[in-house]
mmCIF file of C-alpha atoms in Angstrom:
data_model
loop_
_atom_site.group_PDB
_atom_site.id
_atom_site.type_symbol
_atom_site.label_atom_id
_atom_site.label_comp_id
_atom_site.label_asym_id
_atom_site.label_seq_id
_atom_site.Cartn_x
_atom_site.Cartn_y
_atom_site.Cartn_z
ATOM 1 C CA MET M 1 67.572 -47.650 -40.126
ATOM 2 C CA PRO M 2 65.486 -45.717 -37.748
ATOM 3 C CA SER M 3 66.140 -42.385 -36.967
ATOM 4 C CA ASP M 4 66.356 -42.079 -33.406
ATOM 5 C CA SER M 5 69.277 -44.180 -33.933
ATOM 6 C CA LEU M 6 70.669 -41.650 -35.759
ATOM 7 C CA ASP M 7 73.053 -39.089 -34.340
ATOM 8 C CA PHE M 8 76.088 -37.274 -36.307
ATOM 9 C CA ILE M 9 78.065 -36.858 -32.570
ATOM 10 C CA SER M 10 79.349 -40.283 -31.827
ATOM 11 C CA THR M 11 81.525 -42.870 -33.707
ATOM 12 C CA ALA M 12 79.638 -45.182 -33.687
ATOM 13 C CA GLY M 13 76.886 -42.561 -35.402
ATOM 14 C CA LYS M 14 79.245 -41.131 -38.022
ATOM 15 C CA ILE M 15 80.325 -44.573 -38.379
ATOM 16 C CA GLN M 16 76.941 -45.858 -39.460
ATOM 17 C CA LEU M 17 76.114 -43.095 -41.593
ATOM 18 C CA ILE M 18 78.972 -43.456 -43.089
ATOM 19 C CA SER M 19 78.436 -47.075 -44.031
ATOM 20 C CA SER M 20 74.522 -46.553 -45.608
ATOM 21 C CA LEU M 21 76.487 -43.541 -47.558
ATOM 22 C CA GLU M 22 78.921 -45.669 -49.171
ATOM 23 C CA SER M 23 76.796 -48.425 -49.582
ATOM 24 C CA MET M 24 74.904 -46.363 -51.138
ATOM 25 C CA GLN M 25 76.983 -45.296 -53.148
ATOM 26 C CA GLN M 26 78.428 -48.215 -54.588
ATOM 27 C CA ARG M 27 75.315 -49.599 -55.617
ATOM 28 C CA SER M 28 74.356 -46.528 -58.183
ATOM 29 C CA THR M 29 76.156 -46.303 -61.702
ATOM 30 C CA ASP M 30 75.068 -43.336 -62.006
ATOM 31 C CA ASN M 31 77.709 -40.563 -61.551
ATOM 32 C CA ASP M 32 75.323 -37.755 -60.372
ATOM 33 C CA TYR M 33 73.964 -39.644 -57.571
ATOM 34 C CA ILE M 34 77.883 -41.248 -56.825
ATOM 35 C CA ASP M 35 78.759 -37.202 -56.061
ATOM 36 C CA TYR M 36 75.485 -36.505 -54.665
ATOM 37 C CA CYS M 37 76.126 -39.156 -52.700
ATOM 38 C CA HIS M 38 80.658 -38.189 -51.429
ATOM 39 C CA TYR M 39 79.162 -35.040 -50.779
ATOM 40 C CA CYS M 40 76.735 -36.233 -48.305
ATOM 41 C CA LEU M 41 79.831 -38.310 -46.882
ATOM 42 C CA ASP M 42 81.825 -35.080 -46.796
ATOM 43 C CA ILE M 43 79.381 -33.324 -44.742
ATOM 44 C CA VAL M 44 79.127 -35.968 -41.979
ATOM 45 C CA ARG M 45 83.071 -37.428 -41.893
ATOM 46 C CA GLN M 46 83.638 -32.597 -41.301
ATOM 47 C CA GLY M 47 80.468 -32.127 -39.404
ATOM 48 C CA ILE M 48 78.745 -29.917 -41.050
ATOM 49 C CA GLU M 49 75.498 -30.043 -38.505
ATOM 50 C CA LEU M 50 74.268 -26.927 -40.790
ATOM 51 C CA ASN M 51 73.047 -29.802 -43.953
ATOM 52 C CA TYR M 52 72.594 -32.727 -40.821
ATOM 53 C CA TYR M 53 68.306 -32.760 -42.386
ATOM 54 C CA GLU M 54 70.356 -32.941 -46.025
ATOM 55 C CA VAL M 55 71.882 -36.078 -45.107
ATOM 56 C CA LEU M 56 69.429 -38.081 -43.045
ATOM 57 C CA ASP M 57 66.706 -36.237 -46.176
ATOM 58 C CA PHE M 58 68.359 -38.607 -48.928
ATOM 59 C CA ILE M 59 69.353 -41.726 -46.708
ATOM 60 C CA GLY M 60 65.614 -41.395 -46.416
ATOM 61 C CA VAL M 61 65.343 -41.109 -42.615
ATOM 62 C CA THR M 62 63.412 -37.899 -41.640
ATOM 63 C CA GLY M 63 60.502 -38.942 -40.565
ATOM 64 C CA GLU M 64 58.618 -37.469 -43.162
ATOM 65 C CA THR M 65 56.085 -39.401 -45.771
ATOM 66 C CA VAL M 66 54.982 -38.351 -49.141
ATOM 67 C CA PRO M 67 51.877 -39.246 -49.502
ATOM 68 C CA ALA M 68 51.444 -41.404 -53.389
ATOM 69 C CA GLU M 69 48.567 -39.136 -53.910
ATOM 70 C CA VAL M 70 51.323 -35.894 -53.736
ATOM 71 C CA SER M 71 54.221 -38.595 -55.680
ATOM 72 C CA ILE M 72 51.503 -39.178 -58.294
ATOM 73 C CA GLU M 73 50.858 -35.813 -58.709
ATOM 74 C CA VAL M 74 54.524 -34.278 -58.590
ATOM 75 C CA VAL M 75 55.439 -36.974 -61.657
ATOM 76 C CA PHE M 76 52.742 -35.991 -63.662
ATOM 77 C CA LEU M 77 53.506 -31.987 -63.363
ATOM 78 C CA MET M 78 56.652 -32.721 -64.549
ATOM 79 C CA GLU M 79 55.489 -34.101 -67.515
ATOM 80 C CA MET M 80 53.549 -31.671 -68.443
ATOM 81 C CA PHE M 81 56.443 -29.517 -68.588
ATOM 82 C CA ASP M 82 58.291 -31.072 -69.509
ATOM 83 C CA HIS M 83 56.170 -31.425 -72.691
ATOM 84 C CA ILE M 84 55.342 -28.322 -72.632
ATOM 85 C CA SER M 85 59.160 -27.100 -72.413
ATOM 86 C CA ILE M 86 59.868 -29.636 -75.732
ATOM 87 C CA SER M 87 56.991 -28.812 -77.635
ATOM 88 C CA LEU M 88 58.568 -25.171 -77.464
ATOM 89 C CA SER M 89 61.849 -25.736 -79.039
ATOM 90 C CA VAL M 90 60.579 -27.495 -81.925
ATOM 91 C CA LEU M 91 57.764 -24.338 -82.085
ATOM 92 C CA PRO M 92 58.985 -21.687 -84.170
ATOM 93 C CA GLU M 93 61.269 -19.237 -82.297
ATOM 94 C CA ALA M 94 58.683 -16.447 -82.158
ATOM 95 C CA GLU M 95 56.298 -18.727 -81.341
ATOM 96 C CA ALA M 96 57.823 -20.294 -78.453
ATOM 97 C CA ASN M 97 59.092 -17.093 -77.395
ATOM 98 C CA ALA M 98 55.696 -14.818 -77.309
ATOM 99 C CA ALA M 99 53.984 -18.162 -75.307
ATOM 100 C CA ALA M 100 56.528 -17.843 -72.868
ATOM 101 C CA LEU M 101 56.051 -13.428 -72.258
ATOM 102 C CA GLU M 102 51.778 -14.797 -72.034
ATOM 103 C CA TYR M 103 52.393 -17.274 -70.446
ATOM 104 C CA TYR M 104 53.376 -19.391 -67.175
ATOM 105 C CA THR M 105 55.034 -22.452 -69.685
ATOM 106 C CA LYS M 106 57.831 -23.201 -66.914
ATOM 107 C CA PHE M 107 58.321 -24.702 -63.527
ATOM 108 C CA CYS M 108 58.020 -21.985 -60.608
ATOM 109 C CA GLY M 109 58.131 -23.722 -57.634
ATOM 110 C CA PHE M 110 56.407 -25.152 -54.783
ATOM 111 C CA GLU M 111 54.671 -23.135 -51.689
ATOM 112 C CA ALA M 112 56.901 -23.455 -48.970
ATOM 113 C CA SER M 113 53.742 -25.200 -47.105
ATOM 114 C CA LEU M 114 54.362 -28.090 -49.244
ATOM 115 C CA SER M 115 56.898 -29.319 -48.165
ATOM 116 C CA ALA M 116 55.602 -33.300 -49.303
ATOM 117 C CA HIS M 117 55.843 -31.474 -52.813
ATOM 118 C CA LEU M 118 58.842 -30.712 -52.571
ATOM 119 C CA SER M 119 60.240 -33.298 -51.231
ATOM 120 C CA TYR M 120 59.640 -35.511 -53.787
ATOM 121 C CA TYR M 121 60.072 -33.124 -56.536
ATOM 122 C CA ILE M 122 63.680 -32.725 -55.557
ATOM 123 C CA PHE M 123 64.210 -36.806 -55.250
ATOM 124 C CA LEU M 124 62.778 -36.585 -58.912
ATOM 125 C CA VAL M 125 65.798 -34.367 -59.827
ATOM 126 C CA ARG M 126 69.020 -36.155 -57.180
ATOM 127 C CA THR M 127 67.406 -39.143 -59.206
ATOM 128 C CA ASN M 128 68.045 -38.460 -61.963
ATOM 129 C CA LYS M 129 63.746 -39.202 -63.002
ATOM 130 C CA TYR M 130 63.417 -35.790 -64.474
ATOM 131 C CA ARG M 131 65.211 -32.610 -64.841
ATOM 132 C CA VAL M 132 62.943 -29.687 -64.994
ATOM 133 C CA PRO M 133 64.431 -27.046 -63.381
ATOM 134 C CA ILE M 134 62.821 -24.367 -60.756
ATOM 135 C CA PHE M 135 62.337 -21.030 -62.820
ATOM 136 C CA LYS M 136 62.149 -18.224 -60.552
ATOM 137 C CA GLU M 137 59.249 -15.305 -61.517
ATOM 138 C CA GLY M 138 57.639 -12.349 -59.369
ATOM 139 C CA LEU M 139 54.480 -14.073 -59.244
ATOM 140 C CA PRO M 140 54.739 -17.269 -59.120
ATOM 141 C CA LEU M 141 52.355 -20.335 -59.858
ATOM 142 C CA THR M 142 50.202 -21.754 -56.839
ATOM 143 C CA LEU M 143 49.244 -24.801 -56.669
ATOM 144 C CA SER M 144 45.494 -24.606 -57.702
ATOM 145 C CA HIS M 145 47.148 -23.214 -60.502
ATOM 146 C CA TYR M 146 48.871 -25.547 -61.520
ATOM 147 C CA ARG M 147 46.351 -28.756 -60.688
ATOM 148 C CA GLU M 148 44.117 -25.775 -63.521
ATOM 149 C CA MET M 149 46.576 -26.592 -65.337
ATOM 150 C CA MET M 150 47.027 -30.117 -65.550
ATOM 151 C CA LEU M 151 43.243 -30.562 -65.741
ATOM 152 C CA THR M 152 43.540 -28.067 -69.130
ATOM 153 C CA TYR M 153 46.494 -30.566 -69.968
ATOM 154 C CA GLU M 154 44.897 -33.687 -69.500
ATOM 155 C CA ARG M 155 43.167 -34.022 -72.942
ATOM 156 C CA TYR M 156 45.812 -33.079 -74.968
ATOM 157 C CA LYS M 157 49.468 -35.344 -73.039
ATOM 158 C CA ARG M 158 48.869 -38.125 -75.783
ATOM 159 C CA ASN M 159 50.065 -35.776 -78.986
ATOM 160 C CA LEU M 160 53.232 -35.516 -79.651
ATOM 161 C CA TYR M 161 54.260 -32.216 -79.166
ATOM 162 C CA LEU M 162 51.666 -29.754 -78.354
ATOM 163 C CA THR M 163 50.674 -26.680 -81.436
ATOM 164 C CA LYS M 164 51.043 -23.629 -79.429
ATOM 165 C CA ASP M 165 47.423 -23.058 -79.177
ATOM 166 C CA MET M 166 47.272 -25.992 -76.676
ATOM 167 C CA ILE M 167 50.032 -24.237 -75.233
ATOM 168 C CA ARG M 168 47.426 -21.655 -74.418
ATOM 169 C CA ASP M 169 44.608 -23.020 -73.529
ATOM 170 C CA ILE M 170 46.957 -25.543 -70.730
ATOM 171 C CA CYS M 171 49.600 -22.835 -69.765
ATOM 172 C CA ILE M 172 48.014 -19.648 -67.487
ATOM 173 C CA ARG M 173 48.103 -16.235 -68.136
ATOM 174 C CA ARG M 174 49.783 -13.481 -66.524
ATOM 175 C CA GLU M 175 47.881 -11.151 -66.420
ATOM 176 C CA GLN M 176 45.386 -13.707 -65.204
ATOM 177 C CA GLN M 177 47.500 -14.382 -62.921
ATOM 178 C CA ILE M 178 48.479 -10.774 -61.200
ATOM 179 C CA PHE M 179 44.452 -10.636 -60.579
ATOM 180 C CA ILE M 180 44.169 -13.478 -58.695
ATOM 181 C CA ILE M 181 46.602 -12.437 -56.254
ATOM 182 C CA ARG M 182 44.692 -9.322 -56.357
ATOM 183 C CA LYS M 183 41.827 -11.097 -55.684
ATOM 184 C CA ASN M 184 42.334 -13.060 -52.686
ATOM 185 C CA ARG M 185 44.131 -9.900 -51.120
ATOM 186 C CA GLY M 186 41.270 -7.450 -51.381
#
């Protein structure tokens, strides 16, 4: 369905969108996906202009592509944070808490300028491929931090669980993040 033929105003445009969404809904067996299709159908039927872009993004006609290298990077990042989270859950509680206080052990999201990364992250969450939540931090990590973490993680990723020392080696120290931000500002 070409994006220039879509509109939310005309009856024909609404019928075309509703038909696409209903078809997507019927082909799925995932309840969350079906619910999201229903949500998008409500947007179109009710004419909620503010959310039109979300519907177009969901049915894949926004015109913005996600390069393969971005998709691969986001998947690897999600795998890393998922592995860290699972590993923290099997550590003694005191060790896991200490690591979380001293290091960035949770995914902080992406910078606003990384729309392709964010778009693919949203796709992975919507399709239940990964359930790595975004945690708000006062000083969030940047893509350069994530890449630094992924380089270190590469040598540990084959372990069933990461040890406390492996997690410390992979993750960015909170004080290091503050130092990097101050250095970049000054």
